[in-house]
mmCIF file with all atom_site columns, C-alpha atoms in Angstrom:
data_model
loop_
_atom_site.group_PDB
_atom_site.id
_atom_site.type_symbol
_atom_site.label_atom_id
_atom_site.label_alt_id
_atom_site.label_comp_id
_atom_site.label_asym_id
_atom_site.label_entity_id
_atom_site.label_seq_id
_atom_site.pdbx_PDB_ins_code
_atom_site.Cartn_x
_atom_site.Cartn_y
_atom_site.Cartn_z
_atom_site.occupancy
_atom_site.B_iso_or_equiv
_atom_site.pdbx_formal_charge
_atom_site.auth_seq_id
_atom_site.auth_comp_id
_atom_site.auth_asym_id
_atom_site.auth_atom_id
_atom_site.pdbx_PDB_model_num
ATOM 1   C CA . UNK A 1 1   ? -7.878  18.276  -16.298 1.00 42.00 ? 74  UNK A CA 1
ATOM 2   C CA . UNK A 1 2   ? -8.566  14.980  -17.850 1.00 48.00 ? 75  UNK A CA 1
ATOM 3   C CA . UNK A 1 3   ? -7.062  11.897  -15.360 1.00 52.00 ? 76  UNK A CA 1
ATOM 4   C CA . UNK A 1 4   ? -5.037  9.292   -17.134 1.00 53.00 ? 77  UNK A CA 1
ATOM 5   C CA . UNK A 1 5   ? -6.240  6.021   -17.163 1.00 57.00 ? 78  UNK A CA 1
ATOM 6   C CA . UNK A 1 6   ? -5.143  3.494   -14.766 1.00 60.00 ? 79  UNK A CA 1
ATOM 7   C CA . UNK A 1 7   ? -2.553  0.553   -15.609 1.00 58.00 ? 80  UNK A CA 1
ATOM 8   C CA . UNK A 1 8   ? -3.162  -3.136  -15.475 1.00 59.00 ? 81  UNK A CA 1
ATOM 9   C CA . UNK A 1 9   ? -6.023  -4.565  -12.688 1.00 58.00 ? 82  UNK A CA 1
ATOM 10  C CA . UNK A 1 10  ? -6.857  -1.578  -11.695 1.00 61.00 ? 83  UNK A CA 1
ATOM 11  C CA . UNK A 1 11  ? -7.931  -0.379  -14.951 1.00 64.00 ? 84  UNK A CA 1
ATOM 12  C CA . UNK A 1 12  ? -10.637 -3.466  -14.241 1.00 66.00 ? 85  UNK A CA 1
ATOM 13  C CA . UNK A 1 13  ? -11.488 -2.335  -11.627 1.00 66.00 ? 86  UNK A CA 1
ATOM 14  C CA . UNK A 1 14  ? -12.018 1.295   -12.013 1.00 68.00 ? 87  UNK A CA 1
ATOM 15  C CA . UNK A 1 15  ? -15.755 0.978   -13.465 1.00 76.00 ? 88  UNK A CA 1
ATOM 16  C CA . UNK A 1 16  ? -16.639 -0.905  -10.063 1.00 75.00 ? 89  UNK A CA 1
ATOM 17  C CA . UNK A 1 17  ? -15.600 1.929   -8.269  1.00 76.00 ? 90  UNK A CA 1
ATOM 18  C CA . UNK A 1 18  ? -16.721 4.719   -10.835 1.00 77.00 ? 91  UNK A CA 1
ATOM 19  C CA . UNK A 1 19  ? -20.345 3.030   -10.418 1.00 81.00 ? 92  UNK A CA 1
ATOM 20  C CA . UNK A 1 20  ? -20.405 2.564   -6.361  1.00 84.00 ? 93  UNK A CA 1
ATOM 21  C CA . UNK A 1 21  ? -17.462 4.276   -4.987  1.00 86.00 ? 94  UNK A CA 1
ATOM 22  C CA . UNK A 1 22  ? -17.478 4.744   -1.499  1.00 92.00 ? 95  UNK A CA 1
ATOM 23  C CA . UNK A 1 23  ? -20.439 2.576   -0.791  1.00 92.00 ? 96  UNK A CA 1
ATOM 24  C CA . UNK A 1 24  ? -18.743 -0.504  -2.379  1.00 90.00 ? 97  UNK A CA 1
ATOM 25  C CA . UNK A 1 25  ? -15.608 0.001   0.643   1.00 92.00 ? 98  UNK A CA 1
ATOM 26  C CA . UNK A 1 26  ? -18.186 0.446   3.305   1.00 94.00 ? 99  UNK A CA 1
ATOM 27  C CA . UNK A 1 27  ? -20.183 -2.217  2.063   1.00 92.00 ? 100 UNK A CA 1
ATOM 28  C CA . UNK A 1 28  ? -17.165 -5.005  1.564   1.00 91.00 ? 101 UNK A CA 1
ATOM 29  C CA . UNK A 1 29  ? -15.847 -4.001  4.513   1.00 92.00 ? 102 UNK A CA 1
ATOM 30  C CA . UNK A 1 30  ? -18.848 -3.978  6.760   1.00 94.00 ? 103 UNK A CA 1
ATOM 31  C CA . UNK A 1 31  ? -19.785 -7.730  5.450   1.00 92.00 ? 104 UNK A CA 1
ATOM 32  C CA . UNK A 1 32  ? -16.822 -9.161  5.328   1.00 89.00 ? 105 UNK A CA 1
ATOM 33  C CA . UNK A 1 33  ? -16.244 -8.008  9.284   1.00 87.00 ? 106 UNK A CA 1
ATOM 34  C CA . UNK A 1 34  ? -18.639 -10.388 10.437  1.00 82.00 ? 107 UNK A CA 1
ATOM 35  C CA . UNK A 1 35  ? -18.004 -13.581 8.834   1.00 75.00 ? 108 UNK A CA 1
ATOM 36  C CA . UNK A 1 36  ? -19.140 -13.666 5.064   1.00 81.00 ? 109 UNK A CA 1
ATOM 37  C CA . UNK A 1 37  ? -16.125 -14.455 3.216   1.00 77.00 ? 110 UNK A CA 1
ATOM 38  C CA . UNK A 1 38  ? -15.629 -11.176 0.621   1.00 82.00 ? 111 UNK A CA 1
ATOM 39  C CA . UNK A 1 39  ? -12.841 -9.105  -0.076  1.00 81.00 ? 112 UNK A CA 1
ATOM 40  C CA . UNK A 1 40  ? -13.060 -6.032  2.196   1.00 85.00 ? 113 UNK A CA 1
ATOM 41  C CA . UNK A 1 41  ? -9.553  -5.815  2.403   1.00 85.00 ? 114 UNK A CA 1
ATOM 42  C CA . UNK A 1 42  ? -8.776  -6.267  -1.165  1.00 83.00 ? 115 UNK A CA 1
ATOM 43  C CA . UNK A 1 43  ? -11.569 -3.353  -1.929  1.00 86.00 ? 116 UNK A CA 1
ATOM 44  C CA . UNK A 1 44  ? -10.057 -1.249  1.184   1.00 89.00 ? 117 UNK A CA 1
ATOM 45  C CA . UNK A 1 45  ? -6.437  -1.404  -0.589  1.00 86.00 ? 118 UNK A CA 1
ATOM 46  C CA . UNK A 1 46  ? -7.571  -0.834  -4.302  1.00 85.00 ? 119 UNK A CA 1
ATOM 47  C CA . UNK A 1 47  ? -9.778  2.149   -3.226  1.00 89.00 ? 120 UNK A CA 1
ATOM 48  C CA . UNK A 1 48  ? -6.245  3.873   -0.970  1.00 89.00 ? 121 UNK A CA 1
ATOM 49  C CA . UNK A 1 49  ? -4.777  2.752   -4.895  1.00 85.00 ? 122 UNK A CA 1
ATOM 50  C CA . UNK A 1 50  ? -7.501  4.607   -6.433  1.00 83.00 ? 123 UNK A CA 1
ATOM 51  C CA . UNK A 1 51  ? -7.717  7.316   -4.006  1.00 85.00 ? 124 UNK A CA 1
ATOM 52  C CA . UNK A 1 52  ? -3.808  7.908   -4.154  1.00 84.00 ? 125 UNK A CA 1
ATOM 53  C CA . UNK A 1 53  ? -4.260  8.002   -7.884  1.00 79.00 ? 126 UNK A CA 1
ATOM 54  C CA . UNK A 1 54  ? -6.936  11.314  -7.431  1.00 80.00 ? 127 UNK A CA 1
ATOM 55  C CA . UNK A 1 55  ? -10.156 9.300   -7.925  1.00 80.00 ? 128 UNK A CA 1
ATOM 56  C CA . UNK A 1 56  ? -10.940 8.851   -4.566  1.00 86.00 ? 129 UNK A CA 1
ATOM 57  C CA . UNK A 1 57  ? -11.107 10.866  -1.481  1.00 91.00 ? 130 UNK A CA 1
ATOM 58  C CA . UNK A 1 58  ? -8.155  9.177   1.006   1.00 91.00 ? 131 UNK A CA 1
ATOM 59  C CA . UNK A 1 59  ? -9.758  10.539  3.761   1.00 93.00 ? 132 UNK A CA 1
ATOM 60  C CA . UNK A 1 60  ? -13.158 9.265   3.293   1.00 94.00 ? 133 UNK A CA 1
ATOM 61  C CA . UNK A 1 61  ? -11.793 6.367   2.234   1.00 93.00 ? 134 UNK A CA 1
ATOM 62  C CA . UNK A 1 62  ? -10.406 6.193   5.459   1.00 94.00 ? 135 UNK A CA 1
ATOM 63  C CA . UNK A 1 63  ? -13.460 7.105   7.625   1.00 96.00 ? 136 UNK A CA 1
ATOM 64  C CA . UNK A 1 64  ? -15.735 4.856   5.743   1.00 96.00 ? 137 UNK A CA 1
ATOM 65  C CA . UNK A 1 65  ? -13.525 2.091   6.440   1.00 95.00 ? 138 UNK A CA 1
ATOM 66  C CA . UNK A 1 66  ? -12.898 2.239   10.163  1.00 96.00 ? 139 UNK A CA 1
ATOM 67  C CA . UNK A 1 67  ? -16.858 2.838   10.800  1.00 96.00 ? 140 UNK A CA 1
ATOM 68  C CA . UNK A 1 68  ? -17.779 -0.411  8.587   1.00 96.00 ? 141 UNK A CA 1
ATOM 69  C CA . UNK A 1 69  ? -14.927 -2.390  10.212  1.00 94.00 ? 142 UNK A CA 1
ATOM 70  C CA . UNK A 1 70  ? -16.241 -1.187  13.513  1.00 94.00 ? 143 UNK A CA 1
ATOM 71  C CA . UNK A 1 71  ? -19.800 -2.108  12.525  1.00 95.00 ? 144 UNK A CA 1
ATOM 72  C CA . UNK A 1 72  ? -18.889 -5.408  11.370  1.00 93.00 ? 145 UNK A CA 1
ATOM 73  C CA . UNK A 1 73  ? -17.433 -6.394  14.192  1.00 92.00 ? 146 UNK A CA 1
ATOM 74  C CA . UNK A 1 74  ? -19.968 -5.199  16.037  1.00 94.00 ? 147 UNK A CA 1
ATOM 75  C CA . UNK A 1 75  ? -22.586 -7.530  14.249  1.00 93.00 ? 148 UNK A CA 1
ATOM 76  C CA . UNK A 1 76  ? -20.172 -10.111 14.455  1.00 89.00 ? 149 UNK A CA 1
ATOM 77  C CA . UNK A 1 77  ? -19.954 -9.892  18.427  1.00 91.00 ? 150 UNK A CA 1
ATOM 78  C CA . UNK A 1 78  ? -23.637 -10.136 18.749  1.00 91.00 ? 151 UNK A CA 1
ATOM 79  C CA . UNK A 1 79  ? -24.108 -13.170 16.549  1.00 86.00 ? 152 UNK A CA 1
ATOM 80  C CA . UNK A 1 80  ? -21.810 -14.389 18.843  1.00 83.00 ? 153 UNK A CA 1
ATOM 81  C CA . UNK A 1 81  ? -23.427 -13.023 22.454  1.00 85.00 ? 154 UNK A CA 1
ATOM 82  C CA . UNK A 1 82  ? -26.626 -13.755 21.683  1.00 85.00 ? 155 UNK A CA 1
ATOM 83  C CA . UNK A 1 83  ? -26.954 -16.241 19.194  1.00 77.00 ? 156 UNK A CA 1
ATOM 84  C CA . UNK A 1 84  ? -24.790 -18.067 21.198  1.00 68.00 ? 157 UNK A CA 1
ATOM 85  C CA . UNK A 1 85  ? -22.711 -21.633 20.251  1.00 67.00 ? 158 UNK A CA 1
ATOM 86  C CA . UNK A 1 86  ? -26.134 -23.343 18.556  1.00 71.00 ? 159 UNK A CA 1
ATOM 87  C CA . UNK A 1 87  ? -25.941 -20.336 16.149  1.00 68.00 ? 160 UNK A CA 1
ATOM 88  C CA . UNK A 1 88  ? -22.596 -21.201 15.114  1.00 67.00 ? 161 UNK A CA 1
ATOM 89  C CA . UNK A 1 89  ? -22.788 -24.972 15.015  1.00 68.00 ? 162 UNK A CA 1
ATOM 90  C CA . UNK A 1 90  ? -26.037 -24.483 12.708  1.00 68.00 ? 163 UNK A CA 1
ATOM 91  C CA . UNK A 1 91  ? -24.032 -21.641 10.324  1.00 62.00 ? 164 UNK A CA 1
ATOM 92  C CA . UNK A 1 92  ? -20.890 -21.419 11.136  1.00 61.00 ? 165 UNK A CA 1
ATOM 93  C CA . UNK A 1 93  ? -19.323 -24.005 8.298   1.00 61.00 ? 166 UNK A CA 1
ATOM 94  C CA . UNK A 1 94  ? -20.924 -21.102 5.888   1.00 57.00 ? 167 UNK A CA 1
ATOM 95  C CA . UNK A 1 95  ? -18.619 -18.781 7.235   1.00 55.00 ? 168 UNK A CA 1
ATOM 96  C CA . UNK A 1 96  ? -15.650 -21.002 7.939   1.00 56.00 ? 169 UNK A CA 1
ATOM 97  C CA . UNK A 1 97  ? -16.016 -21.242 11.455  1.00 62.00 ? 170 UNK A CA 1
ATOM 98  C CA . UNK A 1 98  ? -16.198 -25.029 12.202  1.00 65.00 ? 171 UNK A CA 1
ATOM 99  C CA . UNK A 1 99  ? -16.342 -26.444 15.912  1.00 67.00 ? 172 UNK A CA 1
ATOM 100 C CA . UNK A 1 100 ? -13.162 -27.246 16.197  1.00 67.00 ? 173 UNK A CA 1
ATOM 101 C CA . UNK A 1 101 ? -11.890 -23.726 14.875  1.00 65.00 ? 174 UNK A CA 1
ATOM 102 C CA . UNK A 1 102 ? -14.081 -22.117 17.134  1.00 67.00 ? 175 UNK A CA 1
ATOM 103 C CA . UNK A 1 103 ? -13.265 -24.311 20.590  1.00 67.00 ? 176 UNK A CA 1
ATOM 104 C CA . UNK A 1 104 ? -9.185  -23.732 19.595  1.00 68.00 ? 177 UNK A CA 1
ATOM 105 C CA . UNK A 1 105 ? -10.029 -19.891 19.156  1.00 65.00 ? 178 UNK A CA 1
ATOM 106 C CA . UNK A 1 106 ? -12.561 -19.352 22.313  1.00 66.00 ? 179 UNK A CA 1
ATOM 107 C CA . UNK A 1 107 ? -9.691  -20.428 24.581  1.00 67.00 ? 180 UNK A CA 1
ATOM 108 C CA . UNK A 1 108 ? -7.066  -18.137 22.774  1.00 67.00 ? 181 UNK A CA 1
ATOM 109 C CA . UNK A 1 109 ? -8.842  -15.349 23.228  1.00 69.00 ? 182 UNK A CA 1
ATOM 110 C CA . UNK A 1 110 ? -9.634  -15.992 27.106  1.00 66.00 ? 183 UNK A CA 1
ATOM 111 C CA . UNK A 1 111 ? -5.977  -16.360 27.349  1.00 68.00 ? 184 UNK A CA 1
ATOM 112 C CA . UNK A 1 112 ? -5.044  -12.958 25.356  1.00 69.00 ? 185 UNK A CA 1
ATOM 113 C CA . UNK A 1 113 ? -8.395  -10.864 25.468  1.00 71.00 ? 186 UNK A CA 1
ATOM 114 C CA . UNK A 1 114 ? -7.984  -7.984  23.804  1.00 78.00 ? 187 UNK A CA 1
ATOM 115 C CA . UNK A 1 115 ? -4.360  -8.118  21.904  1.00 81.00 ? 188 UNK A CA 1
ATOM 116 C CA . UNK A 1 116 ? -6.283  -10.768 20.126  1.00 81.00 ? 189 UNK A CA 1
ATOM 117 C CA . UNK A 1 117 ? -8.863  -7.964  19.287  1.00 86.00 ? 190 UNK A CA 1
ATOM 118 C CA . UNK A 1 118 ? -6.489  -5.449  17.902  1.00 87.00 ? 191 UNK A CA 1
ATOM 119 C CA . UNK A 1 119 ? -4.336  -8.012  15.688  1.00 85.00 ? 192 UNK A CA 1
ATOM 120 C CA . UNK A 1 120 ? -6.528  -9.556  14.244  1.00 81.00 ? 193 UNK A CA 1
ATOM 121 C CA . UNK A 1 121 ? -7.669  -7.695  11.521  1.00 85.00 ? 194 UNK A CA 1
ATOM 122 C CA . UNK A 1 122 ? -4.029  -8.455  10.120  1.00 86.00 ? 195 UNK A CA 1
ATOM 123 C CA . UNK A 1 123 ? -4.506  -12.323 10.057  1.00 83.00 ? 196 UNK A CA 1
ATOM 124 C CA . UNK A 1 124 ? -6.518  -13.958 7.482   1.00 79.00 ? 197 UNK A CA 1
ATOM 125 C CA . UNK A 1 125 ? -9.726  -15.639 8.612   1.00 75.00 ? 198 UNK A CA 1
ATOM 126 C CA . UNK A 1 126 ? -9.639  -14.450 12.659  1.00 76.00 ? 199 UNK A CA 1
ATOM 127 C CA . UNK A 1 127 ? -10.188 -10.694 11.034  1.00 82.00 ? 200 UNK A CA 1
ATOM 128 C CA . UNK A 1 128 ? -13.799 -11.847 9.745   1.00 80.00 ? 201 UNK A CA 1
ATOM 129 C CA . UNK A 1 129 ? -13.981 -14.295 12.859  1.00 79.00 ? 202 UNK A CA 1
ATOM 130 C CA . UNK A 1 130 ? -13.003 -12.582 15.699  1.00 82.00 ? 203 UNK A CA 1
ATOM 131 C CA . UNK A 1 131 ? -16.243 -10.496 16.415  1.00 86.00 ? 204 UNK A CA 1
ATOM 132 C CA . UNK A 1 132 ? -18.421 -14.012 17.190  1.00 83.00 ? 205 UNK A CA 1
ATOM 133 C CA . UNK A 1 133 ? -15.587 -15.484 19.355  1.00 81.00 ? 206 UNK A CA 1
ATOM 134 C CA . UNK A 1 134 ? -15.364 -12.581 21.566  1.00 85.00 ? 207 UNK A CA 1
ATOM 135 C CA . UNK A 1 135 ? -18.909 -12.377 21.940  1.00 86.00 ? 208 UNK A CA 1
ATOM 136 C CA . UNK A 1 136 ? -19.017 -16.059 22.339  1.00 80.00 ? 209 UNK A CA 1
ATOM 137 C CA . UNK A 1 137 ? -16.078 -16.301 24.977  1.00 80.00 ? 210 UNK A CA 1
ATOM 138 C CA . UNK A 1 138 ? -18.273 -13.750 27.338  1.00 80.00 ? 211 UNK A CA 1
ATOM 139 C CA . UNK A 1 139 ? -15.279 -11.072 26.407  1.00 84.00 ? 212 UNK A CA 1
ATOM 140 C CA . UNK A 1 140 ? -17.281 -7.306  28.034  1.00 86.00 ? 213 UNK A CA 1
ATOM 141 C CA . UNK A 1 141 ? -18.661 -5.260  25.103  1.00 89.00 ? 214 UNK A CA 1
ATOM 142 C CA . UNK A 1 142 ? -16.726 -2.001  26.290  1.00 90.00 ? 215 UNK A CA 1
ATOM 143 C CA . UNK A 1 143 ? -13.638 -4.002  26.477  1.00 88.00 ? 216 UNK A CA 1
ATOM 144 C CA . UNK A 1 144 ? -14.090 -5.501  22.873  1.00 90.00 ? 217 UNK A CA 1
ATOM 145 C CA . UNK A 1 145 ? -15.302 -2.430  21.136  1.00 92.00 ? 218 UNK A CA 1
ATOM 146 C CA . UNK A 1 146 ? -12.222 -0.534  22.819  1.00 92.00 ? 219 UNK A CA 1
ATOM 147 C CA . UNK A 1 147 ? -9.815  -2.670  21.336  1.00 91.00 ? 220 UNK A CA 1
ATOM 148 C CA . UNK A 1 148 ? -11.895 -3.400  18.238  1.00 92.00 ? 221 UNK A CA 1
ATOM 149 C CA . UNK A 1 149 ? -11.895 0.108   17.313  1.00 94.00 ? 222 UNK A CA 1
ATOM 150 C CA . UNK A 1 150 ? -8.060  0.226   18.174  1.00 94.00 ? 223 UNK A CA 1
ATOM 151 C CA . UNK A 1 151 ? -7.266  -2.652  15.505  1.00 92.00 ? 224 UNK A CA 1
ATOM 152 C CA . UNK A 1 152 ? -9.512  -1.142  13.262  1.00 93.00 ? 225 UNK A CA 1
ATOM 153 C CA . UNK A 1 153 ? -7.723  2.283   13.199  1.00 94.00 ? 226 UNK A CA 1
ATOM 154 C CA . UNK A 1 154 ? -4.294  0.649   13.030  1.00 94.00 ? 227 UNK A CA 1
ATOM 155 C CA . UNK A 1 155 ? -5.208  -1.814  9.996   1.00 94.00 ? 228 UNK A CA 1
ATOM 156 C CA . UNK A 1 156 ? -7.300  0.620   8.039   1.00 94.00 ? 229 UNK A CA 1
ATOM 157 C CA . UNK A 1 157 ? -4.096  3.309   8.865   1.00 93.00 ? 230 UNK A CA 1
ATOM 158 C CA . UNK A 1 158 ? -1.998  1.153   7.611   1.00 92.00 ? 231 UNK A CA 1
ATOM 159 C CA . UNK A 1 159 ? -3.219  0.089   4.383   1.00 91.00 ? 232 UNK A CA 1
ATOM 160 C CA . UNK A 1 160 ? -4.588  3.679   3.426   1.00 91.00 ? 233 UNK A CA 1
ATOM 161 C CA . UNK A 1 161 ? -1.346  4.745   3.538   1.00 91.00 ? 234 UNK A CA 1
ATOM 162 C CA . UNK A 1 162 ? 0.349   2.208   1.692   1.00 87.00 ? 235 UNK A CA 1
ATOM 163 C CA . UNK A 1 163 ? -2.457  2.223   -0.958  1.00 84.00 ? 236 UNK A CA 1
ATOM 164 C CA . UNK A 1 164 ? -2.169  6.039   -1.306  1.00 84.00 ? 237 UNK A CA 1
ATOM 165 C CA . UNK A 1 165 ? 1.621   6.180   -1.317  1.00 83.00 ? 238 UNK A CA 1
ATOM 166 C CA . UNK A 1 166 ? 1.565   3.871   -4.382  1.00 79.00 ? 239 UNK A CA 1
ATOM 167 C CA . UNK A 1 167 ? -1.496  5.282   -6.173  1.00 74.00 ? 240 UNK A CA 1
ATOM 168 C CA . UNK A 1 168 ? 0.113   8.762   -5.482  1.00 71.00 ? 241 UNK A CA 1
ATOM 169 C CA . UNK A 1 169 ? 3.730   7.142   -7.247  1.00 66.00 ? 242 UNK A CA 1
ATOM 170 C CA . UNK A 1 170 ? 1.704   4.512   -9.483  1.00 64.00 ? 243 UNK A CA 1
ATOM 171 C CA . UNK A 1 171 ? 3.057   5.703   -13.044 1.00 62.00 ? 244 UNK A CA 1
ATOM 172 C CA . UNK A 1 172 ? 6.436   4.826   -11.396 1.00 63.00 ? 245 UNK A CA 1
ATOM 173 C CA . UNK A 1 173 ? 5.647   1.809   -9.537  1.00 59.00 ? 246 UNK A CA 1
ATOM 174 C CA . UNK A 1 174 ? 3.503   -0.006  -12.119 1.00 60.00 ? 247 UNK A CA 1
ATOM 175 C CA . UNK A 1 175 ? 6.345   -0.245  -15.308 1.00 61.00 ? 248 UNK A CA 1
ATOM 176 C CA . UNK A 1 176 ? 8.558   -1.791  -12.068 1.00 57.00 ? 249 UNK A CA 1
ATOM 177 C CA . UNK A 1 177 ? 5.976   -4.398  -11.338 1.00 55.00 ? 250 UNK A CA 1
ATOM 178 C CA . UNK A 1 178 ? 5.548   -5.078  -14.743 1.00 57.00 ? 251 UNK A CA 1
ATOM 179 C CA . UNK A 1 179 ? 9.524   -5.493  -15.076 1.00 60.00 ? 252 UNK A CA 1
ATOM 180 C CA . UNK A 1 180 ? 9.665   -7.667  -12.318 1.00 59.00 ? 253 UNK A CA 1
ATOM 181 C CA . UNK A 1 181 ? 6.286   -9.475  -12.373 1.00 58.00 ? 254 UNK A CA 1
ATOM 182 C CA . UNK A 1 182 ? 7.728   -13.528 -13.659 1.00 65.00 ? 255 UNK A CA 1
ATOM 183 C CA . UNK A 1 183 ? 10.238  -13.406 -11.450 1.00 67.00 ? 256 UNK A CA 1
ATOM 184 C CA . UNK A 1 184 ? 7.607   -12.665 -8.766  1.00 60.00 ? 257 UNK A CA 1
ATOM 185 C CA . UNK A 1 185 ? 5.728   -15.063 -9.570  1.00 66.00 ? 258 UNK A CA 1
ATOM 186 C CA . UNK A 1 186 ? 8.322   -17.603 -10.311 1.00 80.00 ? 259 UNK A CA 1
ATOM 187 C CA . UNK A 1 187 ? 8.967   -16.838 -6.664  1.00 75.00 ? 260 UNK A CA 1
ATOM 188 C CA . UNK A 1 188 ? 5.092   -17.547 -5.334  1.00 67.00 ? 261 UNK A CA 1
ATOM 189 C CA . UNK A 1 189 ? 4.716   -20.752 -7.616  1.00 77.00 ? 262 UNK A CA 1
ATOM 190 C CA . UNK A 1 190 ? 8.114   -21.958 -5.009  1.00 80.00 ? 263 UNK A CA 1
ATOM 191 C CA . UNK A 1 191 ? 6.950   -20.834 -2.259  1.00 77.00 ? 264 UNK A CA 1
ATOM 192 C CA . UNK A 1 192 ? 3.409   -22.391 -2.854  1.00 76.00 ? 265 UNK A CA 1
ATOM 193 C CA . UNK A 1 193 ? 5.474   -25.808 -3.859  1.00 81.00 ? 266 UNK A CA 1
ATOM 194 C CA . UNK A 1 194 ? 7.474   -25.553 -0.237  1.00 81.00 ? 267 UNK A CA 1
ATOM 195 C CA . UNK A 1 195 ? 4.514   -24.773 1.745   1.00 75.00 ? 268 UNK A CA 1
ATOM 196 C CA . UNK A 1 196 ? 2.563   -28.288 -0.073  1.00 80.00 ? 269 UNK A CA 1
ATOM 197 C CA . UNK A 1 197 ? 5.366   -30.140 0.514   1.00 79.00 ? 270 UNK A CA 1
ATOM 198 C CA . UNK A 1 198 ? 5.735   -30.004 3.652   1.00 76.00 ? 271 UNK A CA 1
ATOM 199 C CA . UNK A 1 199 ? 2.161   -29.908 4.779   1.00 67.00 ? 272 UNK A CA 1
ATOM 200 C CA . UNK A 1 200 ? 2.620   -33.525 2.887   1.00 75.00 ? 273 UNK A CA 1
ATOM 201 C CA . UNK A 1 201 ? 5.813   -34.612 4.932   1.00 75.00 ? 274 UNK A CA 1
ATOM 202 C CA . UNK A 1 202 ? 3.825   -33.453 8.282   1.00 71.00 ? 275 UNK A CA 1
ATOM 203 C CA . UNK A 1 203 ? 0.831   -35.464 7.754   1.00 71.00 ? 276 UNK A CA 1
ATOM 204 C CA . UNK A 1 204 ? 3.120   -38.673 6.660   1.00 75.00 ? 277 UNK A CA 1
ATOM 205 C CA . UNK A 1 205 ? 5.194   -38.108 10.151  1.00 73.00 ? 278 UNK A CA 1
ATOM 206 C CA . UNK A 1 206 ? 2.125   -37.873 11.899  1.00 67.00 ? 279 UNK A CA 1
ATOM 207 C CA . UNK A 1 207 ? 0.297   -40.587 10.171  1.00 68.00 ? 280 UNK A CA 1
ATOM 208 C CA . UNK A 1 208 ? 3.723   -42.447 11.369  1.00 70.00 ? 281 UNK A CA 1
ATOM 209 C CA . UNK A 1 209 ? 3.733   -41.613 14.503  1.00 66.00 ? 282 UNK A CA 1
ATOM 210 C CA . UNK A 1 210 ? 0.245   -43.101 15.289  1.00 60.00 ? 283 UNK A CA 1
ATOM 211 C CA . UNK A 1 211 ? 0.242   -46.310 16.731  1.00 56.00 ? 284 UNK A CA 1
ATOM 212 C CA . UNK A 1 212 ? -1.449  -48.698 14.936  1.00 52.00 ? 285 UNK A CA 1
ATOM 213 C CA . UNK A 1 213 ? -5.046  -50.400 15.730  1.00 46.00 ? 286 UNK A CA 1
#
């Protein structure tokens, strides 16, 4: 039986995943794990969409996922081991991982270990980070791919099963999304204005606050 096309995006972005499929989620994924700034995650939760819609398999999806988010990590902790901090000071502003960022994150994660390891594939920029700080704070490889793998399972779980759930439900879900979509985004344009202005009020109190020369 002939599928029905997908709605909206992910009508865009069915032909990427016609053409590579699985190989597009493990590569994404893999990449983006140690420090090049791509959208494994975004691919991870499209292809759950896709694979709750019957294009996909969810559990390879799945599998292919944790393995390349294992991987990447993997690579990641190695740049960091044994390239070492002259590595990262020569690269690391490709990648987003200035000096500073790096110092402030080294000493949270000899502080936390590896609970730093297993959330952080849910936070923004320490998910494709936190393979080269572990390997540069000295954390034990066994110790870091224990809790690697751990955070890996729990994040890929997680959004596998929200992305099938809704693929599964998506000829319900989308003409909602579509109901609701200005007054979502009404919502994100004043949430974006709030979060501006008072990053602006914070650096004019602490512009304030410092004495003067």
């Amino acid at each position: 039986m002939t599928q029905p096309p997908l709605p909206g995006v992910l009508a865009d972005v069915a032909p990427i995943l016609d053409h590579w499929g699985y190989l597009a989620v493990a590569g994404l994924v893999f990449i983006e794990d140690f420090g090049v700034p791509v959208p494994g995650e975004t691919i991870l939760i499209v292809a759950a969409v896709y694979a709750g819609a019957g294009r996909l398999n969810i559990v390879l999806v799945a599998l292919i996922a944790f393995f390349a988010a294992v991987l990447g990590d993997n690579v990641g902790y190695a740049i960091g081991r044994f390239g070492g901090h002259r590595l990262v000071e020569r690269y690391g502003r490709y990648v987003l991982l200035t000096p500073a960022r790096v110092q402030k994150a080294e000493g949270f994660f000899t502080r936390h270990g590896g609970k730093v390891v297993t959330v952080a594939r849910f936070i923004e920029g320490l998910r494709q980070a936190n393979g080269v700080i572990a390997g540069l704070a000295g954390m034990r490889w066994r110790r870091f791919l224990a809790f690697n793998a751990l955070g890996a399972a729990l994040w890929v779980g997680a959004w596998v099963t929200f992305g099938g759930l809704a693929g599964a439900h998506l000829n319900t879900l989308y003409p909602a999304i579509q109901r609701y979509e200005l007054y979502v985004l009404i919502a994100l344009a004043v949430l974006i204005l709030v979060l501006i202005g008072r990053h602006v009020y914070r650096r004019r109190r602490d512009a304030q606050r410092q004495p003067d020369r």
